XYZ file of C-alpha atoms in Angstrom:
726
model
C 141.025 23.720 108.827
C 142.864 20.440 108.250
C 142.232 16.761 108.724
C 143.614 15.717 112.111
C 146.392 13.156 112.285
C 146.163 12.421 108.574
C 148.640 12.892 105.793
C 147.773 15.537 103.193
C 145.377 14.556 100.456
C 146.898 13.575 97.117
C 147.381 16.742 95.074
C 144.706 15.886 92.479
C 142.165 15.542 95.325
C 143.211 18.578 97.374
C 139.927 20.316 96.598
C 138.022 17.689 98.596
C 139.063 19.406 101.811
C 137.451 22.814 101.162
C 134.452 20.995 99.705
C 133.998 19.047 102.950
C 134.745 22.080 105.116
C 131.878 24.097 103.665
C 128.587 22.602 104.811
C 126.929 23.369 101.513
C 127.499 19.694 100.757
C 124.660 18.938 103.195
C 122.146 20.259 100.659
C 124.005 20.262 97.336
C 123.350 16.898 95.679
C 126.208 17.020 93.114
C 128.784 17.625 95.861
C 127.341 14.821 97.977
C 127.630 12.531 94.952
C 131.364 13.286 94.715
C 131.948 12.098 98.285
C 129.683 9.082 97.945
C 131.576 8.018 94.836
C 134.875 8.216 96.740
C 133.803 5.380 99.067
C 130.165 4.304 98.927
C 130.385 1.903 101.874
C 132.055 4.476 104.122
C 129.554 7.097 102.979
C 126.783 4.831 104.227
C 128.570 4.091 107.526
C 129.165 7.792 108.188
C 125.502 8.443 107.363
C 126.336 10.794 104.548
C 128.786 13.036 106.426
C 131.379 14.404 103.987
C 133.770 15.742 106.629
C 133.775 12.522 108.646
C 134.252 10.466 105.485
C 137.290 12.521 104.597
C 138.794 11.834 108.027
C 138.270 8.075 107.775
C 138.730 7.186 104.110
C 141.593 4.697 103.673
C 144.784 5.995 102.079
C 144.586 3.297 99.416
C 141.179 4.495 98.321
C 142.485 8.055 98.011
C 145.456 6.907 95.964
C 143.208 4.989 93.592
C 140.826 7.935 93.218
C 143.718 10.314 92.567
C 144.626 8.465 89.345
C 141.016 8.178 88.163
C 140.807 11.016 85.672
C 137.018 10.966 85.567
C 136.762 11.196 89.351
C 139.389 13.956 89.568
C 137.424 15.901 86.991
C 134.261 15.560 89.076
C 136.110 16.903 92.142
C 137.436 19.859 90.154
C 133.956 20.562 88.786
C 132.423 20.498 92.268
C 135.153 22.794 93.597
C 134.628 25.231 90.735
C 130.902 25.180 91.377
C 131.452 26.025 95.062
C 133.782 28.891 94.187
C 131.237 30.267 91.733
C 128.452 29.903 94.300
C 130.412 31.797 96.959
C 131.407 34.586 94.570
C 128.178 34.956 92.595
C 126.801 38.509 92.732
C 123.491 37.681 91.053
C 121.653 36.491 94.137
C 118.059 37.285 95.080
C 119.258 39.766 97.693
C 121.638 41.551 95.320
C 118.999 41.782 92.618
C 116.478 43.203 95.077
C 118.589 45.458 97.296
C 121.883 45.978 95.484
C 124.713 47.132 97.740
C 122.534 47.959 100.753
C 124.798 47.920 103.860
C 122.457 45.678 105.838
C 124.018 43.110 108.160
C 121.929 40.650 110.155
C 123.085 38.652 113.152
C 120.920 35.576 113.762
C 121.199 34.379 117.376
C 119.948 30.943 118.375
C 120.600 28.481 121.193
C 120.651 25.612 118.696
C 121.417 24.973 115.044
C 120.602 21.782 113.147
C 122.749 21.934 110.025
C 124.249 18.432 109.857
C 123.718 15.389 112.073
C 127.367 15.270 113.168
C 127.251 18.761 114.673
C 124.910 17.837 117.535
C 124.035 21.333 118.729
C 120.298 20.949 118.121
C 117.468 19.108 119.844
C 114.520 19.379 117.492
C 112.426 21.668 115.353
C 113.819 24.970 116.645
C 117.385 24.023 115.750
C 116.522 22.429 112.420
C 114.509 25.517 111.497
C 117.551 27.643 112.387
C 119.749 25.489 110.175
C 117.310 25.777 107.283
C 117.189 29.563 107.829
C 120.957 29.759 107.334
C 120.874 27.591 104.210
C 118.227 29.711 102.532
C 119.996 32.920 103.592
C 123.088 31.522 101.897
C 121.265 30.555 98.698
C 119.545 33.946 98.548
C 122.731 35.900 99.252
C 121.313 37.520 102.403
C 124.152 39.149 104.421
C 123.620 37.138 107.568
C 125.956 36.054 110.361
C 124.828 33.318 112.753
C 125.913 32.976 116.383
C 125.308 30.109 118.792
C 127.093 27.921 121.313
C 129.414 24.986 120.794
C 128.081 22.368 123.230
C 130.953 19.936 123.677
C 128.591 17.117 124.684
C 125.812 18.403 122.443
C 122.317 17.065 122.881
C 122.084 13.559 124.272
C 122.259 10.312 122.362
C 119.123 8.327 123.126
C 119.139 4.638 124.029
C 116.090 2.655 125.128
C 116.708 0.001 127.753
C 114.930 -3.329 128.135
C 112.165 -1.705 130.172
C 111.432 0.899 127.535
C 113.121 3.672 129.530
C 114.986 6.448 127.738
C 118.641 6.581 128.699
C 120.353 9.924 128.053
C 123.940 9.403 126.969
C 126.299 12.354 126.574
C 129.439 11.919 124.502
C 132.009 14.749 124.341
C 133.165 15.641 120.848
C 136.386 17.505 120.150
C 135.431 20.409 117.853
C 138.644 19.816 115.929
C 137.086 16.588 114.651
C 134.268 18.593 113.069
C 134.226 21.016 110.122
C 135.014 23.919 112.461
C 137.999 26.203 112.749
C 138.999 28.401 115.654
C 138.694 32.100 114.902
C 141.794 34.235 115.290
C 142.114 37.829 116.360
C 144.733 40.534 115.869
C 147.157 38.935 118.330
C 146.223 35.275 118.418
C 143.032 33.253 118.932
C 139.964 35.469 119.372
C 138.628 35.577 122.930
C 135.294 37.016 124.051
C 134.822 38.062 127.674
C 131.375 37.703 129.271
C 130.473 38.942 132.776
C 128.929 36.108 134.783
C 128.127 36.252 138.505
C 130.703 38.890 139.377
C 133.630 37.657 137.325
C 134.642 37.329 133.699
C 134.201 34.143 131.705
C 136.260 33.816 128.554
C 134.993 32.105 125.411
C 136.849 30.983 122.342
C 135.083 31.142 118.998
C 134.654 28.371 116.440
C 133.483 29.045 112.907
C 131.600 26.841 110.468
C 130.867 27.792 106.864
C 127.244 27.198 105.880
C 127.528 28.110 102.235
C 127.947 31.883 102.240
C 126.850 32.219 105.887
C 129.398 32.127 108.732
C 128.211 30.314 111.855
C 130.138 31.335 114.986
C 129.984 29.147 118.087
C 131.045 30.302 121.562
C 132.908 27.799 123.751
C 133.913 28.382 127.415
C 135.876 25.141 127.771
C 139.202 26.910 128.312
C 141.801 26.174 130.968
C 141.890 29.795 132.072
C 138.245 29.581 133.190
C 137.069 28.176 136.506
C 135.943 24.563 136.326
C 132.254 25.459 136.675
C 132.631 28.069 133.943
C 134.272 25.566 131.606
C 131.076 23.521 131.961
C 128.754 26.372 130.924
C 128.831 25.239 127.305
C 128.845 21.516 128.024
C 125.316 20.366 127.095
C 122.359 21.730 125.186
C 119.468 22.198 127.630
C 121.365 20.436 130.385
C 121.627 21.404 134.040
C 119.476 23.508 136.340
C 118.276 27.106 136.115
C 121.620 28.439 137.335
C 123.350 26.612 134.501
C 120.720 27.748 132.007
C 120.958 31.451 132.813
C 124.726 31.310 132.477
C 124.445 29.696 129.075
C 122.071 32.438 128.035
C 124.452 35.132 129.272
C 127.159 33.600 127.090
C 124.817 33.458 124.099
C 123.301 36.924 124.422
C 126.075 39.115 125.805
C 128.749 37.024 124.116
C 127.092 37.392 120.711
C 126.976 41.186 120.894
C 130.613 41.367 121.985
C 131.610 38.959 119.231
C 129.902 41.176 116.680
C 131.873 44.122 118.045
C 135.095 42.124 117.718
C 134.498 41.178 114.076
C 133.354 44.650 113.039
C 129.607 44.005 112.794
C 128.402 46.015 115.794
C 125.810 47.715 113.598
C 124.082 44.469 112.633
C 120.348 44.023 113.020
C 119.834 41.342 115.658
C 117.384 38.504 115.091
C 116.688 36.676 118.345
C 115.471 33.189 117.505
C 113.473 32.480 120.679
C 113.994 34.073 124.099
C 117.236 32.265 124.922
C 119.195 35.102 123.302
C 117.345 37.986 124.998
C 120.392 39.147 126.974
C 121.688 40.499 123.670
C 119.051 43.231 123.966
C 120.262 43.940 127.512
C 123.880 44.215 126.347
C 122.936 46.571 123.500
C 121.089 48.849 125.954
C 123.970 48.738 128.445
C 126.444 49.668 125.723
C 124.300 52.647 124.813
C 124.076 53.826 128.424
C 127.807 53.572 129.025
C 128.371 55.939 126.096
C 126.252 58.716 127.596
C 128.637 61.530 128.666
C 129.090 61.850 132.458
C 127.703 65.386 132.259
C 124.314 64.040 131.144
C 122.210 63.076 134.137
C 120.365 59.802 133.927
C 116.715 59.717 134.869
C 115.151 56.771 136.638
C 113.883 55.659 133.226
C 117.324 55.642 131.608
C 117.498 51.889 131.115
C 113.962 51.690 129.764
C 114.742 54.538 127.366
C 117.939 52.845 126.193
C 116.169 49.514 125.731
C 113.436 51.223 123.707
C 116.008 52.855 121.462
C 118.161 49.773 120.846
C 115.006 47.700 120.309
C 114.541 49.409 116.951
C 117.266 47.256 115.435
C 116.175 43.973 117.054
C 113.782 41.372 115.627
C 112.341 38.641 117.849
C 110.727 35.353 116.867
C 108.808 33.423 119.497
C 108.340 29.712 118.859
C 106.054 28.345 121.544
C 102.529 28.957 122.814
C 103.195 26.547 125.711
C 103.987 28.332 128.973
C 106.538 25.706 130.014
C 108.521 26.489 126.878
C 109.554 29.924 128.145
C 112.505 30.502 130.470
C 111.743 32.012 133.871
C 114.323 32.819 136.563
C 113.892 33.939 140.164
C 114.914 37.514 140.995
C 117.615 36.118 143.311
C 119.132 34.088 140.484
C 119.092 37.084 138.133
C 120.767 39.187 140.805
C 123.453 36.548 141.355
C 124.146 36.204 137.621
C 123.811 39.841 136.537
C 123.969 42.064 139.617
C 127.705 42.924 139.624
C 127.689 43.577 135.875
C 124.713 45.915 136.137
C 126.293 47.720 139.068
C 129.481 48.237 137.058
C 127.565 50.030 134.308
C 125.312 51.933 136.699
C 121.989 50.230 135.955
C 119.680 49.353 138.888
C 118.806 45.667 139.008
C 115.174 46.580 139.637
C 114.982 48.270 136.225
C 116.221 45.168 134.452
C 113.890 42.897 136.416
C 110.990 45.180 135.461
C 111.831 44.671 131.779
C 111.326 40.932 132.184
C 108.043 40.983 134.119
C 104.421 41.308 133.140
C 103.875 43.516 136.169
C 106.977 45.634 136.623
C 106.020 46.437 140.219
C 105.514 42.848 141.385
C 108.754 41.992 143.181
C 107.688 38.362 143.561
C 107.201 37.788 139.841
C 109.900 35.770 138.134
C 112.006 37.232 135.347
C 111.020 35.953 131.888
C 113.459 35.869 128.972
C 110.608 36.002 126.467
C 109.237 39.183 128.021
C 112.702 40.762 127.941
C 112.932 39.824 124.262
C 109.470 41.254 123.598
C 110.361 44.558 125.270
C 113.846 44.608 123.785
C 112.679 44.277 120.170
C 110.566 46.348 117.833
C 109.444 43.623 115.452
C 108.034 40.428 116.877
C 106.458 37.440 115.198
C 105.051 33.999 115.732
C 105.808 31.183 113.297
C 102.376 30.537 111.781
C 99.293 32.663 111.390
C 97.501 30.801 114.174
C 100.549 31.049 116.423
C 100.701 34.797 115.822
C 97.099 35.091 117.010
C 97.765 32.898 120.052
C 100.887 34.923 120.877
C 98.912 38.166 120.804
C 96.483 36.622 123.274
C 99.273 35.203 125.414
C 101.278 38.425 125.755
C 98.532 41.051 125.406
C 99.014 42.321 128.965
C 102.444 43.678 128.004
C 100.528 46.295 126.003
C 97.513 47.055 128.266
C 96.670 50.192 126.307
C 96.023 48.204 123.105
C 93.177 46.032 121.954
C 94.275 42.423 121.576
C 94.085 42.556 117.790
C 96.512 45.493 117.829
C 99.165 43.830 119.993
C 102.405 44.259 117.982
C 103.175 40.582 117.372
C 102.837 39.505 113.776
C 103.409 36.199 112.028
C 105.916 34.899 109.519
C 105.077 31.292 108.808
C 107.946 28.840 108.995
C 109.194 26.860 106.048
C 111.738 24.170 105.222
C 114.822 24.239 103.012
C 113.628 22.182 100.062
C 117.042 21.183 98.609
C 117.981 19.733 102.014
C 114.843 17.696 102.580
C 113.506 16.576 99.203
C 114.588 13.060 98.194
C 116.283 12.472 94.852
C 113.320 10.685 93.178
C 110.926 13.526 94.026
C 113.546 16.150 93.137
C 113.869 14.548 89.700
C 110.120 14.924 89.174
C 110.251 18.558 90.273
C 113.121 19.222 87.873
C 111.213 17.757 84.958
C 107.730 19.124 85.651
C 108.446 22.421 87.455
C 111.850 23.303 86.013
C 115.544 23.094 86.787
C 115.249 25.926 89.302
C 112.280 24.404 91.113
C 113.873 25.044 94.540
C 113.840 28.783 93.792
C 110.422 28.879 92.091
C 107.508 29.885 94.300
C 104.929 31.233 91.917
C 102.094 28.645 92.018
C 101.668 29.167 88.261
C 104.968 27.405 87.612
C 103.987 24.465 89.805
C 100.966 23.586 87.676
C 103.197 21.168 85.797
C 102.923 18.805 88.761
C 99.486 17.854 87.430
C 101.168 16.444 84.333
C 103.153 13.809 86.235
C 101.819 10.403 85.142
C 100.797 7.904 87.790
C 103.567 5.447 86.993
C 106.656 7.647 87.632
C 105.000 9.293 90.637
C 104.253 5.903 92.175
C 107.754 4.666 91.417
C 109.207 7.666 93.242
C 106.965 7.009 96.236
C 107.920 3.305 96.213
C 111.653 4.080 96.023
C 111.448 6.437 98.984
C 109.402 3.976 101.049
C 111.907 1.185 100.296
C 114.741 3.441 101.441
C 112.861 4.197 104.661
C 112.402 0.504 105.370
C 116.122 -0.112 104.776
C 116.979 2.618 107.291
C 114.432 1.320 109.812
C 115.828 -2.203 109.641
C 119.386 -0.956 109.966
C 118.549 1.166 112.980
C 116.632 -1.624 114.683
C 119.447 -4.113 114.200
C 121.960 -1.595 115.544
C 119.945 -0.693 118.668
C 121.123 -2.230 121.907
C 119.450 -4.195 124.665
C 115.814 -4.044 123.622
C 114.900 -4.845 120.054
C 114.330 -8.428 118.935
C 116.932 -9.748 116.467
C 114.559 -9.770 113.499
C 112.515 -6.680 114.357
C 111.611 -4.835 111.211
C 111.662 -7.906 108.965
C 107.858 -7.815 108.748
C 107.832 -4.300 107.323
C 106.415 -4.326 103.809
C 107.597 -1.996 101.050
C 104.056 -2.048 99.616
C 102.267 -1.216 102.876
C 100.716 2.091 103.846
C 103.328 3.612 106.162
C 102.349 6.018 108.940
C 105.086 7.995 110.687
C 104.967 9.900 113.968
C 108.324 11.537 114.694
C 108.782 14.521 116.996
C 109.668 15.592 120.525
C 107.752 13.645 123.144
C 106.249 16.729 124.748
C 102.958 15.847 126.425
C 100.847 18.240 124.343
C 101.917 16.408 121.159
C 99.983 13.329 122.407
C 102.242 10.615 121.047
C 100.092 7.922 122.655
C 96.768 9.031 121.167
C 97.115 6.270 118.572
C 97.510 3.750 121.407
C 94.385 4.899 123.231
C 92.224 2.494 121.213
C 94.469 -0.528 121.025
C 91.961 -2.906 119.441
C 91.373 -0.576 116.504
C 95.105 -0.009 116.067
C 95.806 -3.745 116.037
C 93.072 -4.270 113.446
C 94.816 -1.719 111.225
C 98.188 -3.414 111.700
C 96.862 -6.922 111.085
C 94.182 -6.241 108.499
C 93.976 -7.468 104.928
C 95.065 -4.028 103.723
C 98.522 -3.782 105.320
C 99.354 -0.784 107.506
C 102.621 -0.189 109.346
C 103.600 2.495 111.853
C 107.012 4.018 112.588
C 107.613 6.107 115.717
C 110.689 8.132 116.644
C 111.459 10.981 119.015
C 113.167 12.085 122.190
C 111.803 13.306 125.503
C 113.547 16.232 127.171
C 115.958 14.918 129.836
C 113.921 16.602 132.582
C 110.469 15.788 131.186
C 109.347 12.762 133.161
C 105.858 12.853 131.663
C 107.323 12.828 128.172
C 109.564 9.908 129.109
C 106.541 7.992 130.366
C 104.784 8.467 127.020
C 107.894 7.327 125.189
C 108.144 4.225 127.365
C 104.540 3.328 126.549
C 105.303 3.564 122.822
C 108.558 1.605 123.113
C 106.918 -1.236 125.030
C 103.962 -1.376 122.637
C 106.448 -1.805 119.795
C 107.639 -5.029 121.475
C 104.223 -6.669 121.634
C 103.854 -9.793 119.534
C 100.334 -8.811 118.409
C 101.874 -6.061 116.283
C 103.239 -8.652 113.863
C 106.348 -6.489 113.578
C 104.428 -3.663 111.904
C 104.761 -1.109 114.725
C 108.325 0.016 115.448
C 110.073 2.629 117.554
C 113.442 3.976 116.416
C 115.801 5.377 119.006
C 118.017 8.461 118.701
C 115.919 10.583 116.357
C 118.276 12.995 114.583
C 118.605 14.953 111.343
C 119.900 11.957 109.413
C 117.004 9.719 110.490
C 114.550 12.550 109.854
C 115.534 12.569 106.183
C 114.509 8.946 105.734
C 111.278 9.388 107.686
C 109.940 12.478 105.909
C 110.965 11.116 102.514
C 109.516 7.632 102.913
C 106.301 8.195 104.864
C 102.926 7.871 103.177
C 101.128 9.521 106.091
C 102.676 12.077 108.430
C 100.739 11.991 111.683
C 100.435 15.010 113.980
C 97.872 15.178 116.781
C 98.780 18.041 119.166
C 96.380 19.706 121.547
C 95.239 22.755 119.591
C 96.532 25.482 119.712
C 99.784 24.403 121.369
C 101.718 23.532 118.203
C 103.359 26.737 117.019
C 104.309 25.400 113.598
C 105.349 21.770 113.030
C 107.852 21.936 110.182
C 108.326 18.165 109.977
C 104.931 17.962 108.281
C 106.145 20.461 105.669
C 109.181 18.291 104.936
C 106.999 15.226 104.516
C 104.543 17.075 102.269
C 107.384 18.248 100.003
C 108.230 14.570 99.460
C 104.693 13.473 98.621
C 103.537 12.307 102.052
C 100.012 13.273 103.034
C 99.454 14.844 106.428
C 96.808 13.582 108.820
C 96.798 16.316 111.394
C 94.913 18.371 113.910
C 94.329 21.830 112.414
C 97.085 23.435 114.442
C 100.263 25.355 113.624
C 101.148 25.311 109.941
C 98.478 22.744 109.073
C 95.639 25.065 110.123
C 97.018 27.530 107.588
C 97.735 24.932 104.913
C 94.244 23.493 105.197
C 92.420 26.816 104.986
C 94.645 28.855 102.659
C 96.659 26.392 100.535
C 94.170 23.627 99.922
C 91.432 23.275 97.346
C 88.609 21.460 99.044
C 87.754 19.572 95.833
C 91.453 18.652 95.508
C 92.667 18.217 99.116
C 96.291 17.997 100.238
C 95.730 15.574 103.130
C 93.274 15.126 105.993
C 92.346 17.276 108.947
C 91.330 15.680 112.228
C 88.653 18.096 113.347
C 88.682 18.641 117.092
C 86.175 20.132 119.502
C 87.826 22.517 121.968
C 84.780 22.738 124.261
C 85.123 19.414 126.093
C 84.767 19.410 129.853
C 88.218 17.931 130.530
C 91.372 16.687 128.853
C 90.394 13.014 128.970
C 87.079 13.672 127.238
C 88.854 15.752 124.601
C 91.460 13.042 123.962
C 88.794 10.340 123.662
C 86.866 12.401 121.126
C 89.984 13.225 119.112
C 91.060 9.570 119.080
C 87.617 8.578 117.836
C 87.854 11.110 115.013
C 91.414 10.078 114.158
C 90.593 6.394 113.845
C 87.487 7.251 111.838
C 89.623 9.153 109.315
C 92.182 6.344 109.106
C 89.654 3.509 108.816
C 87.098 5.039 106.470
C 89.197 7.378 104.316
C 92.970 6.920 104.444
C 93.339 3.131 104.377
C 90.609 2.517 101.732
C 91.972 5.239 99.441
C 95.508 3.842 99.574
C 94.249 0.308 98.962
C 92.091 1.284 95.973
C 93.713 0.240 92.695
C 92.837 0.882 89.076
C 93.130 -1.703 86.318
C 96.851 -0.975 85.959
C 97.417 -1.796 89.628
C 98.151 1.812 90.666
C 96.433 3.819 93.441
C 95.355 6.588 91.077
C 92.962 8.309 93.497
C 95.688 8.406 96.141
C 98.187 9.795 93.638
C 95.767 12.569 92.679
C 95.903 13.711 96.277
C 99.705 13.398 96.298
C 99.908 15.622 93.208
C 97.610 18.121 94.897
C 99.926 18.180 97.909
C 103.078 18.615 95.808
C 101.525 21.370 93.722
C 100.069 23.453 96.538
C 102.309 23.171 99.612
C 106.062 23.337 98.746
C 105.753 26.623 96.794
C 104.777 28.393 100.026
C 106.039 26.340 102.971
C 109.739 26.775 102.297
C 112.499 28.822 103.927
C 113.370 30.740 100.752
C 109.926 32.387 100.970
C 110.278 32.689 104.748
C 113.715 34.357 104.675
C 112.623 36.724 101.907
C 109.701 37.703 104.116
C 111.999 38.324 107.083
C 114.215 40.535 104.918
C 111.360 42.528 103.390
C 109.143 42.866 106.467
C 111.544 42.794 109.411
C 115.248 43.174 108.671
C 114.992 46.101 106.268
C 112.520 47.912 108.471
C 114.792 47.419 111.483
C 117.801 48.654 109.557
C 115.898 51.681 108.244
C 114.759 52.782 111.696
C 118.261 53.016 113.125
C 121.307 54.392 111.292
C 124.479 52.327 111.353
C 125.960 54.799 113.856
C 123.017 54.355 116.237
C 124.984 53.037 119.188
C 127.394 55.919 119.015
C 124.513 58.360 118.769
C 123.627 58.314 122.449
C 120.207 58.649 124.052
C 119.563 62.054 122.664
C 119.874 61.242 118.963
């Protein structure tokens, strides 16, 4: 992997290239500091992207840095640290499992590792990125596989009428920290059967610490034009386009694993998009049955049941619209010739993806295929696990609902990625140098010893940084925002943030449903300001309508500039928002929020959540919260209302009551030294109780102990070769 169209780096700085090529810099503060020191202004303009900075840094700056002995020493130290990190045998996994031959393949339609690699849309992808980072830190032997979307997810612009404009911008993968993977006789190529012909994919590789991330890309001249477009956009196109992407992801991933010698890996399907991997595993097993062995009419079901033992499936949504369904005709068009070639009746495969296997009119569901093609299934919070058992209970009609085999492994966030430097410094002092690896609540008791003054200074520094980012984004936005928008934001004001996908169930406009009360908060003597950000799915017209309402409200003069909407919500903006918010607002319709990891990120930075008791917050509030020492506020909701409008009115009433009578007065209350001591007590409670559990180190350890090892133990590494009779 080399910098394109650039001369080689000066010899003393040669180590900068491997440092930038390994995405560990995205969460390793000392390495980030090395790149920022190289060119602070360019670091800011590239939004903290080490690889991009290295492509754009002026030659003169490199020459000057190359003769700066102190800087060269810092580069060499960072490079040595990376080498030691990659080679270190004393990881959590090694200490726990030694030389166990486990391999895990983590399959996901999106990965949010860095902002510049735009192959993510929201929480699912960012969670996947955090999963890889923790797997790397823990030494878990994991390989990740996804798709390289040349146009990625869209860039969002808001026009003068408040409408979301979806802009797609192709990015050459050679301009990113990716390298093309080679095979025995040249570049590696993976062949995937699609609609009666073969589609060929090249493979790109990114290094996420110790974890390799492979990305399949069909944009090759040897493919048909429509096949070159399969991997063009994340969540773009119609159902025909979608099923072809999922064939590339699922079948392509299994064949890639075969090509790199990891055919025995346990598969972890991160959402149903990758379910065709289970189909490919079963088909491989069937094709290895000797011709002399007759196949019964249940052969495919038997093969799927056997290969399911080594497959783990995580479902991420309790919302029906979040699951992929395809018509039988579309499945036949996409898969029919392939199934015929391996001797599997289409009807058997369709049955595996239906609630009622005999209903020929029922659409084929990728989530159901994943459920039937796996042996260990989980939701992403305790409440979501319960909802998932209710939602999919009919797949196991012989079982009581409580016995439906869908468990729960609660999501987390990668703390080193998301915690701001001021808060990290407090953790280091009061929890210990290894705070990011310390999850015993006993060791987090030191948080109670943080004095008000340094805790408040950390909160102030992070809020100031947020306001700087907000102003910069507003000034850079095109065609809508007033020239001085954001100037009225106050670094001392209580700052509420709502940032997430604009799915209708998340109720982004609930805060706008009582405009008079909102305006009184914005214009009151005790200053309050609100920051909104988020994207609506390109095909979600209802979500776009909600977004437009927010964007237009942000332009109203009555707001006094204290209500803003930021376009193009991405990983980089998310850092500033979760680190600088005082209140993280989440008001979904319960129980439609599976998890909600953004609230975990905010909590780890000292923000207090004001949330409906849904997803992770239902769990945090009941199991990780001392009622005499609360970690935030819960907006209690009544689920028995006659209709949605009545429910929303009641929830808005409760929300404003919490804000007006509890949140705003507590933040405004000051002691004789001018500090909000009562507020800071609640911040300390949040920092002490939530990060030790709601993190991906704990989450990944739980996947290893409860899912991956069990899957590996149930099937020997020679399972595929063992045939149906073994």
